[in-house]
Amino acid sequence: MSVADTEKPISPLVENWHYFTHSRGALVGLIVFMFMVVVALISPWIAPHDPAVQYRDAFLVPPVWEDGGQWKFILGTDSVGRDLLSRIMVGARYSLLIGLVVVAMSLTSGIVVGLIAGFVGGRTDTIIMRIMDILLAFPSLLLALVLVAILGPSLFNAMIAIAVTNLPHFSRLTRGEVMGQKGLDYVTATRVAGASRLRLMFRTILPNCLAPLIVQGTLAFSNAILDAAALGFLGMGAQPPTPEWGTMLADAREYITSAWWVVTMPGLAILVTVIAINLIGDGLRDALDPKLKRS
Amino acid sequence: MLRFTLNRLLLMIPTFIGLTLIAFVFIRLLPGDPVLLLAGERGMSAERHAELLAQFGFDQPYWRQYLDYLTGLMQADFGISFSTKRPVLEEFMARFPATLELSICAIILASVLGITAGIIAAVKRGSWFDQITMGGALVGYSMPIFWWALLLIILFSAKLGWTPVSGRLGLMYFFPHKTGFMLVDSLMSGEKGAFASAVRHLILPTVVLATIPLAVIARQTRSAMLEVLGEVYMMTARSKGLSPARVVGLHALRNALIPVVTTIGLQVSVMMGGAILTETIFSWPGIGKWMIDAITRRDYQVVQGGLLLIALFVMIVNLIVDLLYGLVNPRVRYD
């Protein structure tokens, strides 16, 4: 057997997975995140109660471990007698959906805008980047708030608004990567071989720009969950009685002295989810960034 | 340096015009007739309606409205609030010091704690302090701050009774607000306990607003320090026999702080967003709460003017940060 046979090159996927699992944090984040995904997917079947049903004889029941808690409502109930655990489980669907939709929207539009700006260059580039600079001058939450005010408060409009605030980040990142790749030999070679502009942009250059975009995508995912919850909290996101975690906190303020669990539980769900995603993001960055490898 | 500053100021002009255009278009897209909203439940006669439309210039074509708007801006006229009938700029200026005071306190807290923690974590890499700090930073920048604020209120206001729940000052104090900065005004008033009251009101909002910047600055400082500590000139400094304190404090820190300055500058925009949530929860009478109220009341003029003024403020801060960057990093040549 020759040496070449035994030293087959490792596929990049395997290599990156190897570096990713090197970090304990990233692995913990991934496990927690997968748990959230599973809960979200099967929540209609495993939730102990219907999240919208109001138990008229059980207003503000504390969690089981507190005095007066009931096994029927493990995490307690809210001010109109809805089961908190069920609402948080179903709420996971909304938060993960928000993250997914926002990242999908801002990633695709950001890639297209950034590719055009970076590839075409010249005046097109200047104009696009100026517009992105202008969008960046507004604090993102404020911009999202005004956009939602225009579109009308709803969960979907909140997602669109957050995606718009993310757009400049993705397009600037893509543009920067494209500018770096554009002049490299492999691109010239493909061009000389007669590849069309679109092919050059999407098939040749884009795959080589993906690593930082994936990392930025994870960051945007967790930020989208935070922003959507903030919008919901301010009454401009998902509307009650939707069990979105931020919306659940909107009227919890009245119960800070009387029923702490109404305030604590939905926020804890947001925090744990966002931490898990950020851990994954950190792990991905370490795995995908060649500068940091083996350091 | 002067040329660079002028250059940057000139570059701000097209961005600013773009901002005015966006603010203008946004507000025209908002649903509802602004004048009818002004009348509220009572409604109004058709003549009065036309008269008011003309008064605010809403009967003009859009390009005309935009030109009038730009002309107004040149004379520092940001429009008149629908609900209070007072100039938007005047309302902004009345509330801005409250937000500024809160933001300055938060950025100082975040920078001092964040840089200190980041340095120690980098020097003692892998220690328990490093792990706890980085764990804390992860939690910090994953934090939904509106929820964090509620938790702090539960603990410090409801359970312990140490801090007030809302506002900037106890109700029993009354003195002229000359500067708008409550800490300064309460000190100057000479009223006993006023300053202490102002400080107690400020603590929780400051901590809430500082949370995310603190986490980001600590992480950034740590990674910048780690990078610098691995440089060759650090080895030179150590092998010259300099004390560790001098090596870290002088040679490493000065180089590591360069990227941190940029990070702190970027946090200002983040904090303006955070101020919206913080001010809403603590009933802090600043521009964040003002904007939220304007959006819910559909006070178009305030939303339009406020959006522009806040963006302008963020742009000016970014310019100052860029200039500071040159001061801490002599390698940057401006022309």
XYZ file of C-alpha atoms in Angstrom:
630
model
C 0.000 0.000 0.000
C 1.395 3.372 -0.939
C 1.594 6.328 1.383
C -0.782 8.360 -0.759
C -3.612 5.912 -0.069
C -3.440 6.245 3.664
C -3.255 10.035 3.615
C -6.484 10.867 1.929
C -7.217 14.600 2.280
C -9.881 15.271 4.898
C -13.017 16.903 3.580
C -13.403 20.525 4.694
C -16.678 19.642 6.385
C -15.038 17.016 8.564
C -12.114 19.318 9.286
C -14.357 22.187 10.341
C -16.501 19.873 12.438
C -13.316 18.713 14.147
C -12.350 22.289 15.052
C -15.926 23.144 15.994
C -16.176 20.260 18.467
C -12.817 21.274 19.901
C -14.648 23.973 21.820
C -16.784 22.662 24.654
C -18.911 25.824 24.585
C -19.850 25.394 20.942
C -20.916 21.817 21.549
C -23.028 22.754 24.569
C -24.582 25.552 22.522
C -25.386 23.161 19.699
C -26.990 20.637 22.067
C -29.140 23.295 23.763
C -30.110 24.719 20.384
C -31.079 21.302 19.004
C -33.134 20.729 22.153
C -34.951 24.034 21.497
C -35.588 23.053 17.883
C -37.046 19.696 18.932
C -39.248 21.316 21.585
C -40.445 23.878 19.059
C -41.242 21.222 16.470
C -43.219 18.893 18.723
C -44.616 21.537 21.096
C -48.262 21.116 20.001
C -48.104 17.476 21.126
C -46.001 17.713 24.272
C -47.256 21.005 25.724
C -49.356 20.121 28.805
C -52.045 22.674 27.917
C -53.329 24.725 25.021
C -51.273 27.951 25.179
C -54.357 30.090 24.592
C -56.723 28.423 27.083
C -57.508 30.572 30.129
C -58.140 28.625 33.331
C -60.558 30.898 35.166
C -59.890 29.217 38.513
C -56.100 29.476 38.236
C -54.952 33.086 37.886
C -51.275 33.708 38.729
C -50.627 30.239 40.150
C -46.958 30.071 41.242
C -44.557 27.356 39.958
C -44.739 23.899 41.622
C -41.793 24.432 43.949
C -43.380 27.552 45.478
C -46.119 27.555 48.130
C -49.456 27.112 46.419
C -47.941 25.688 43.244
C -49.717 22.900 41.376
C -48.329 20.012 39.331
C -50.927 20.870 36.755
C -49.050 24.104 35.992
C -45.351 23.331 36.416
C -44.063 26.871 35.750
C -47.234 28.540 37.022
C -49.853 30.569 35.164
C -50.148 34.166 34.013
C -52.690 36.835 34.928
C -55.492 35.282 32.879
C -54.734 31.704 33.924
C -52.749 30.477 30.912
C -50.092 27.809 31.500
C -46.631 29.419 31.265
C -44.757 26.229 30.357
C -47.029 25.574 27.397
C -46.761 29.171 26.230
C -42.963 29.105 26.431
C -42.809 25.801 24.528
C -45.002 27.099 21.736
C -43.193 30.439 21.916
C -39.985 28.648 20.914
C -41.593 28.142 17.495
C -42.013 31.875 17.022
C -38.526 32.824 18.159
C -36.792 30.217 16.006
C -39.016 31.088 13.056
C -38.146 34.772 13.493
C -34.427 33.992 13.516
C -34.720 31.730 10.474
C -36.847 34.079 8.374
C -34.837 37.192 9.236
C -31.522 35.501 8.444
C -32.900 34.044 5.210
C -34.238 37.417 4.077
C -31.255 39.545 5.053
C -28.675 36.965 3.959
C -30.079 36.507 0.454
C -30.751 40.194 -0.147
C -27.433 41.172 1.434
C -25.537 38.683 -0.727
C -27.199 39.911 -3.917
C -26.629 43.585 -3.075
C -23.067 42.975 -1.896
C -22.182 40.836 -4.922
C -23.464 43.495 -7.305
C -21.633 46.290 -5.475
C -18.377 44.367 -5.220
C -18.453 42.787 -8.665
C -19.734 45.680 -10.758
C -17.854 48.353 -8.800
C -17.679 51.954 -9.965
C -20.667 54.219 -9.535
C -23.076 51.355 -8.754
C -20.843 50.369 -5.865
C -20.619 53.943 -4.545
C -24.371 54.464 -4.636
C -25.202 51.133 -3.005
C -22.640 51.590 -0.268
C -23.804 55.152 0.437
C -27.353 53.864 0.924
C -26.046 51.189 3.285
C -24.096 53.846 5.226
C -27.265 55.874 5.599
C -29.183 52.850 6.916
C -26.343 52.207 9.351
C -26.551 55.739 10.763
C -29.901 54.911 12.367
C -29.791 52.849 15.562
C -31.164 49.488 14.408
C -33.926 49.178 16.981
C -35.156 52.694 16.189
C -35.136 51.973 12.454
C -37.026 48.737 13.042
C -39.578 50.569 15.214
C -40.284 53.205 12.568
C -40.525 50.556 9.833
C -43.009 48.576 11.913
C -44.991 51.758 12.531
C -45.215 52.204 8.751
C -46.038 48.579 7.956
C -48.321 48.101 10.959
C -47.413 46.107 14.064
C -47.367 42.367 13.428
C -44.924 39.503 13.725
C -44.230 39.286 10.002
C -43.735 43.031 9.624
C -41.355 42.959 12.582
C -39.345 40.295 10.755
C -39.181 42.424 7.603
C -38.120 45.471 9.616
C -35.352 43.555 11.410
C -34.184 42.053 8.114
C -33.848 45.576 6.668
C -31.714 46.695 9.614
C -29.478 43.644 9.025
C -29.099 44.247 5.297
C -26.173 46.727 5.482
C -24.078 44.328 7.565
C -24.471 41.443 5.129
C -24.000 43.518 2.002
C -20.888 45.249 3.318
C -19.396 41.946 4.390
C -20.159 40.305 1.032
C -18.809 43.288 -0.886
C -15.555 43.252 1.084
C -15.065 39.538 0.443
C -15.904 39.867 -3.251
C -13.411 42.715 -3.658
C -10.748 40.476 -2.130
C -11.553 37.521 -4.412
C -12.284 39.378 -7.653
C -8.684 39.893 -8.715
C -7.453 36.402 -7.826
C -6.168 34.073 -10.520
C -8.909 31.467 -10.291
C -11.515 34.119 -11.079
C -9.526 35.401 -14.055
C -9.077 31.824 -15.264
C -12.806 31.161 -15.097
C -13.510 34.435 -16.855
C -11.075 33.596 -19.635
C -12.726 30.181 -19.943
C -15.861 32.077 -20.921
C -18.014 31.950 -17.811
C -20.940 34.381 -17.753
C -21.099 37.250 -15.287
C -23.802 35.580 -13.228
C -21.837 32.346 -13.121
C -18.734 34.210 -12.043
C -20.645 35.980 -9.287
C -22.680 33.123 -7.863
C -20.788 29.928 -8.755
C -17.179 31.057 -8.769
C -16.790 33.849 -6.235
C -19.665 33.409 -3.801
C -18.714 29.989 -2.360
C -15.333 31.425 -1.393
C -16.948 34.276 0.545
C -19.263 32.115 2.619
C -17.264 31.556 5.817
C -17.614 35.054 7.323
C -21.211 35.220 6.080
C -22.086 32.067 7.978
C -20.610 33.519 11.170
C -22.448 36.806 10.626
C -25.594 34.760 9.936
C -25.448 33.119 13.379
C -24.946 36.520 14.988
C -27.906 37.917 13.055
C -29.992 34.924 14.142
C -29.522 35.654 17.832
C -29.873 39.407 17.328
C -33.108 38.891 15.411
C -34.545 36.945 18.351
C -33.511 39.744 20.746
C -34.836 42.532 18.510
C -38.126 40.781 17.801
C -38.599 40.210 21.520
C -37.838 43.894 22.156
C -40.381 44.928 19.516
C -42.917 42.545 21.035
C -42.180 43.995 24.464
C -42.826 47.508 23.134
C -46.100 46.330 21.593
C -44.797 46.638 18.029
C -44.039 42.979 17.315
C -46.195 39.878 17.655
C -49.575 40.863 19.055
C -51.223 39.274 22.087
C -52.380 36.568 22.637
C -49.533 35.164 20.476
C -47.209 33.411 22.940
C -44.108 35.168 21.582
C -41.579 35.514 24.419
C -41.136 39.295 24.163
C -44.868 39.894 23.853
C -45.396 37.724 26.944
C -43.152 40.134 28.849
C -45.014 43.234 27.675
C -47.700 43.134 30.316
C -45.636 41.240 32.876
C -44.391 44.574 34.251
C -47.430 44.925 36.451
C -46.556 41.723 38.272
C -42.979 42.420 39.297
C -43.977 42.641 42.941
C -46.720 40.031 42.978
C -45.814 37.259 40.514
C -42.118 37.083 39.652
C -42.488 33.908 37.580
C -44.584 35.698 34.965
C -41.629 38.045 34.417
C -38.766 35.591 34.847
C -39.684 32.568 32.738
C -40.143 34.025 29.207
C -36.986 36.140 29.549
C -35.002 33.129 30.712
C -36.124 31.297 27.589
C -34.889 34.178 25.414
C -31.570 34.360 27.266
C -30.852 30.626 27.088
C -31.684 30.437 23.384
C -29.584 33.477 22.509
C -26.618 32.240 24.567
C -26.784 28.857 22.819
C -26.785 30.465 19.365
C -23.955 32.843 20.271
C -21.901 29.885 21.540
C -22.439 28.182 18.181
C -21.423 31.411 16.450
C -18.207 31.669 18.458
C -17.418 28.029 17.695
C -18.076 28.511 13.980
C -15.868 31.593 13.885
C -13.005 29.725 15.509
C -13.492 26.783 13.152
C -13.910 28.774 9.944
C -11.409 31.565 10.528
C -8.060 30.241 9.304
C -6.173 32.976 11.137
C -7.282 31.691 14.519
C -6.856 27.991 13.746
C -4.607 26.023 16.056
C -3.848 29.071 18.133
C -5.498 66.665 10.576
C -7.503 69.767 9.734
C -7.839 68.675 6.139
C -8.982 65.236 7.220
C -11.590 66.729 9.535
C -12.902 69.021 6.801
C -12.931 66.134 4.362
C -14.939 63.985 6.726
C -17.356 66.842 7.383
C -17.881 67.267 3.628
C -18.532 63.532 3.261
C -21.238 63.824 5.909
C -23.278 66.113 3.666
C -24.459 63.526 1.089
C -25.137 61.055 3.903
C -27.153 63.693 5.720
C -29.177 64.506 2.606
C -29.822 60.783 2.239
C -30.980 60.677 5.850
C -33.419 63.554 5.293
C -34.785 61.796 2.218
C -35.295 58.534 4.114
C -36.875 60.279 7.097
C -39.139 62.247 4.739
C -40.234 59.206 2.721
C -40.798 57.070 5.837
C -43.134 59.601 7.336
C -45.131 59.995 4.128
C -45.546 56.214 4.080
C -47.089 56.112 7.534
C -50.774 55.199 7.333
C -53.464 57.679 8.303
C -54.200 61.329 7.618
C -51.945 63.374 9.916
C -54.393 66.246 10.250
C -57.318 63.966 11.090
C -55.190 62.318 13.752
C -54.595 65.765 15.164
C -58.335 66.312 15.543
C -58.744 63.024 17.384
C -62.190 61.699 18.227
C -64.002 64.952 17.688
C -63.335 65.108 13.972
C -63.359 68.410 12.121
C -65.133 70.340 9.417
C -63.984 70.080 5.815
C -62.887 73.737 5.737
C -60.827 73.398 8.893
C -59.302 70.207 7.485
C -58.215 71.969 4.283
C -56.964 74.932 6.278
C -54.782 72.737 8.488
C -53.485 70.744 5.518
C -52.398 74.040 3.978
C -50.896 75.238 7.238
C -48.633 72.197 7.505
C -47.987 72.258 3.761
C -49.540 68.812 3.195
C -51.539 70.109 0.190
C -48.327 70.717 -1.771
C -46.821 68.128 -4.137
C -44.220 65.843 -2.489
C -41.143 67.390 -4.124
C -42.312 70.803 -2.947
C -42.859 69.469 0.581
C -39.400 67.967 0.559
C -37.773 71.197 -0.624
C -39.627 73.168 2.035
C -38.509 70.597 4.568
C -34.866 70.943 3.490
C -35.088 74.740 3.556
C -36.509 74.516 7.043
C -33.670 72.232 8.137
C -31.120 74.767 6.920
C -32.667 77.211 9.388
C -32.644 74.574 12.145
C -36.412 74.171 11.751
C -37.277 70.520 12.364
C -41.014 71.092 12.246
C -43.708 71.493 14.886
C -44.952 68.635 17.048
C -48.592 67.794 16.256
C -49.462 66.963 19.815
C -47.720 69.697 21.779
C -47.535 72.388 19.040
C -43.976 73.124 20.076
C -40.892 73.046 17.816
C -39.442 69.536 17.500
C -35.904 70.809 18.038
C -36.928 72.504 21.280
C -38.577 69.310 22.540
C -35.531 67.290 21.534
C -33.171 69.661 23.299
C -35.277 69.563 26.460
C -34.984 65.768 26.630
C -31.587 65.148 25.121
C -29.562 65.939 28.290
C -31.427 63.174 30.156
C -30.416 60.611 27.517
C -26.915 62.022 27.266
C -26.386 61.886 31.030
C -27.570 58.275 31.119
C -25.468 57.288 28.094
C -22.311 58.978 29.355
C -22.603 57.243 32.735
C -23.250 53.918 30.984
C -20.334 54.256 28.553
C -17.967 55.237 31.385
C -19.092 52.263 33.468
C -18.830 49.907 30.491
C -15.402 51.194 29.403
C -13.757 51.239 32.831
C -15.052 47.820 33.885
C -14.781 46.289 30.430
C -11.211 47.387 29.738
C -10.024 46.406 33.227
C -11.669 42.996 33.071
C -10.445 42.428 29.524
C -6.833 43.210 30.444
C -6.811 40.956 33.496
C -8.499 38.156 31.544
C -5.899 38.395 28.773
C -2.892 38.527 31.105
C -4.225 35.623 33.155
C -5.436 33.686 30.124
C -7.112 30.403 31.032
C -7.401 31.287 34.714
C -10.689 31.099 36.591
C -10.961 34.878 36.336
C -10.627 34.672 32.556
C -13.259 31.950 32.326
C -15.735 33.739 34.596
C -15.237 37.062 32.795
C -15.719 35.554 29.356
C -18.720 33.549 30.573
C -20.172 36.730 32.013
C -19.489 38.587 28.774
C -21.292 35.898 26.788
C -24.340 36.204 29.051
C -24.045 40.007 28.870
C -24.225 40.342 25.133
C -26.922 37.683 24.873
C -29.071 39.613 27.333
C -32.546 40.874 26.470
C -31.949 44.122 28.350
C -35.632 44.952 28.890
C -35.965 41.696 30.804
C -32.707 42.320 32.668
C -34.123 45.696 33.731
C -37.268 44.030 35.092
C -35.157 41.516 37.047
C -33.063 44.296 38.573
C -36.223 46.175 39.537
C -37.625 43.046 41.186
C -34.453 42.592 43.220
C -33.280 46.117 44.044
C -36.513 48.088 44.047
C -39.251 45.644 44.996
C -37.407 43.226 47.315
C -34.611 45.338 48.801
C -36.072 48.813 48.357
C -32.655 50.303 47.603
C -33.421 52.102 44.373
C -36.487 53.897 43.005
C -38.427 52.329 40.149
C -38.709 55.269 37.794
C -37.904 58.899 37.017
C -34.762 60.931 37.535
C -35.335 62.535 40.952
C -37.404 62.221 44.125
C -40.638 64.216 43.987
C -39.827 66.288 47.067
C -36.927 68.080 45.413
C -37.555 71.162 43.383
C -34.896 73.313 41.804
C -34.186 74.885 38.420
C -32.773 72.482 35.833
C -30.145 74.769 34.393
C -27.991 72.277 32.534
C -30.478 69.435 32.165
C -27.919 67.088 33.700
C -29.546 65.999 36.930
C -26.265 65.166 38.658
C -24.917 68.669 38.008
C -28.177 70.486 38.722
C -28.804 68.659 41.979
C -25.275 69.449 43.160
C -25.640 73.126 42.272
C -29.059 73.407 43.918
C -27.516 72.858 47.330
C -30.652 70.978 48.424
C -29.818 68.305 50.939
C -30.180 64.795 49.594
C -30.983 65.905 46.066
C -27.707 64.647 44.632
C -28.029 61.322 46.432
C -31.546 60.985 45.066
C -30.348 61.703 41.528
C -27.600 59.097 41.866
C -29.998 56.476 43.205
C -32.334 57.073 40.281
C -29.452 56.791 37.844
C -27.912 53.521 39.047
C -30.258 50.889 37.636
C -30.793 52.491 34.201
C -27.031 52.950 33.879
C -26.326 49.316 34.710
C -28.985 48.137 32.241
C -27.763 50.362 29.426
C -24.110 49.477 30.100
C -24.641 45.701 30.047
C -24.192 44.964 26.337
C -21.397 47.523 25.703
C -19.601 46.221 28.791
C -19.657 42.667 27.467
C -18.535 43.712 23.995
C -15.731 45.945 25.284
C -14.445 43.250 27.663
C -14.264 40.682 24.854
C -12.679 43.114 22.440
C -10.084 44.277 24.978
C -9.178 40.696 25.828
C -8.653 39.622 22.234
C -6.766 42.825 21.370
C -4.511 42.332 24.397
C -3.890 38.673 23.521
C -2.879 39.680 20.019
C -0.509 42.381 21.265
C 0.986 40.173 24.003
C 2.122 37.746 21.309
C 4.008 40.407 19.333
C 7.781 40.405 19.062
C 8.179 43.846 20.599
C 6.548 42.516 23.769
C 9.248 39.892 24.001
C 11.822 42.655 23.535
C 10.267 44.675 26.327
C 10.274 41.688 28.659
C 13.808 40.648 27.834
C 14.992 44.181 28.530
C 14.053 43.368 32.123
C 11.127 45.773 32.410
C 8.690 45.042 35.203
C 5.572 43.085 34.150
C 3.386 46.020 35.179
C 5.296 48.319 32.854
C 5.244 45.823 30.010
C 1.497 45.263 30.263
C 0.493 48.752 31.298
C 2.586 50.733 28.866
C 3.731 48.644 25.941
C 0.792 46.307 25.568
C -2.110 48.480 26.643
C -1.340 51.414 24.395
C -1.359 49.214 21.333
C -4.297 47.105 22.425
C -6.510 50.116 23.097
C -6.516 51.220 19.452
C -9.191 48.767 18.263
C -11.023 49.178 21.576
C -11.568 52.899 20.881
C -13.375 51.997 17.657
C -15.462 49.418 19.510
C -16.506 51.961 22.121
C -17.497 54.384 19.359
C -19.626 51.749 17.639
C -21.407 51.085 20.913
C -22.881 54.601 20.910
C -25.317 53.664 18.151
C -26.181 50.446 19.995
C -26.790 52.482 23.147
C -29.196 54.858 21.407
C -31.267 51.761 20.595
C -30.866 50.463 24.139
C -31.948 53.861 25.484
C -35.376 53.345 23.897
C -35.938 50.211 25.987
C -34.223 51.462 29.135
C -36.043 54.784 29.164
C -39.397 53.125 28.538
C -38.957 50.757 31.464
C -37.608 53.321 33.921
C -39.877 56.173 32.722
C -36.698 58.126 32.044
C -37.705 61.391 30.356
C -35.178 61.192 27.507
C -35.372 61.040 23.716
C -35.856 57.255 23.614
C -39.116 57.459 25.531
C -40.039 60.581 23.562
C -39.649 58.696 20.263
C -41.683 55.712 21.458
C -44.457 58.023 22.628
C -44.350 59.862 19.290
C -44.591 56.590 17.354
C -47.571 55.365 19.374
C -49.268 58.786 19.106
C -48.386 58.931 15.396
C -46.811 62.344 15.853
C -45.173 62.311 12.395
C -43.210 65.501 12.791
C -41.569 64.312 15.987
C -40.740 60.891 14.495
C -39.268 62.520 11.397
C -37.274 65.143 13.293
C -36.208 62.794 16.065
C -35.030 60.135 13.618
C -32.891 62.725 11.872
C -31.487 64.299 15.042
C -30.564 60.932 16.551
C -28.859 59.828 13.328
C -27.024 63.146 13.203
C -25.834 62.641 16.772
C -24.588 59.131 15.959
C -22.753 60.483 12.893
C -21.059 63.223 14.904
C -19.964 60.742 17.574
C -18.528 58.483 14.873
C -16.599 61.421 13.445
C -15.173 62.253 16.874
C -14.186 58.603 17.348
C -12.411 58.610 13.988
C -10.482 61.701 15.002
C -9.616 60.210 18.400
C -8.442 57.106 16.598
C -5.740 59.209 14.998
C -4.674 60.543 18.372
C -4.205 57.127 19.958
C -2.760 55.599 16.809
C 0.034 57.778 15.445
C 0.497 55.344 12.548
C -2.687 56.711 10.981
C -1.747 59.577 8.708
C -4.624 61.722 7.729
C -3.540 63.054 4.382
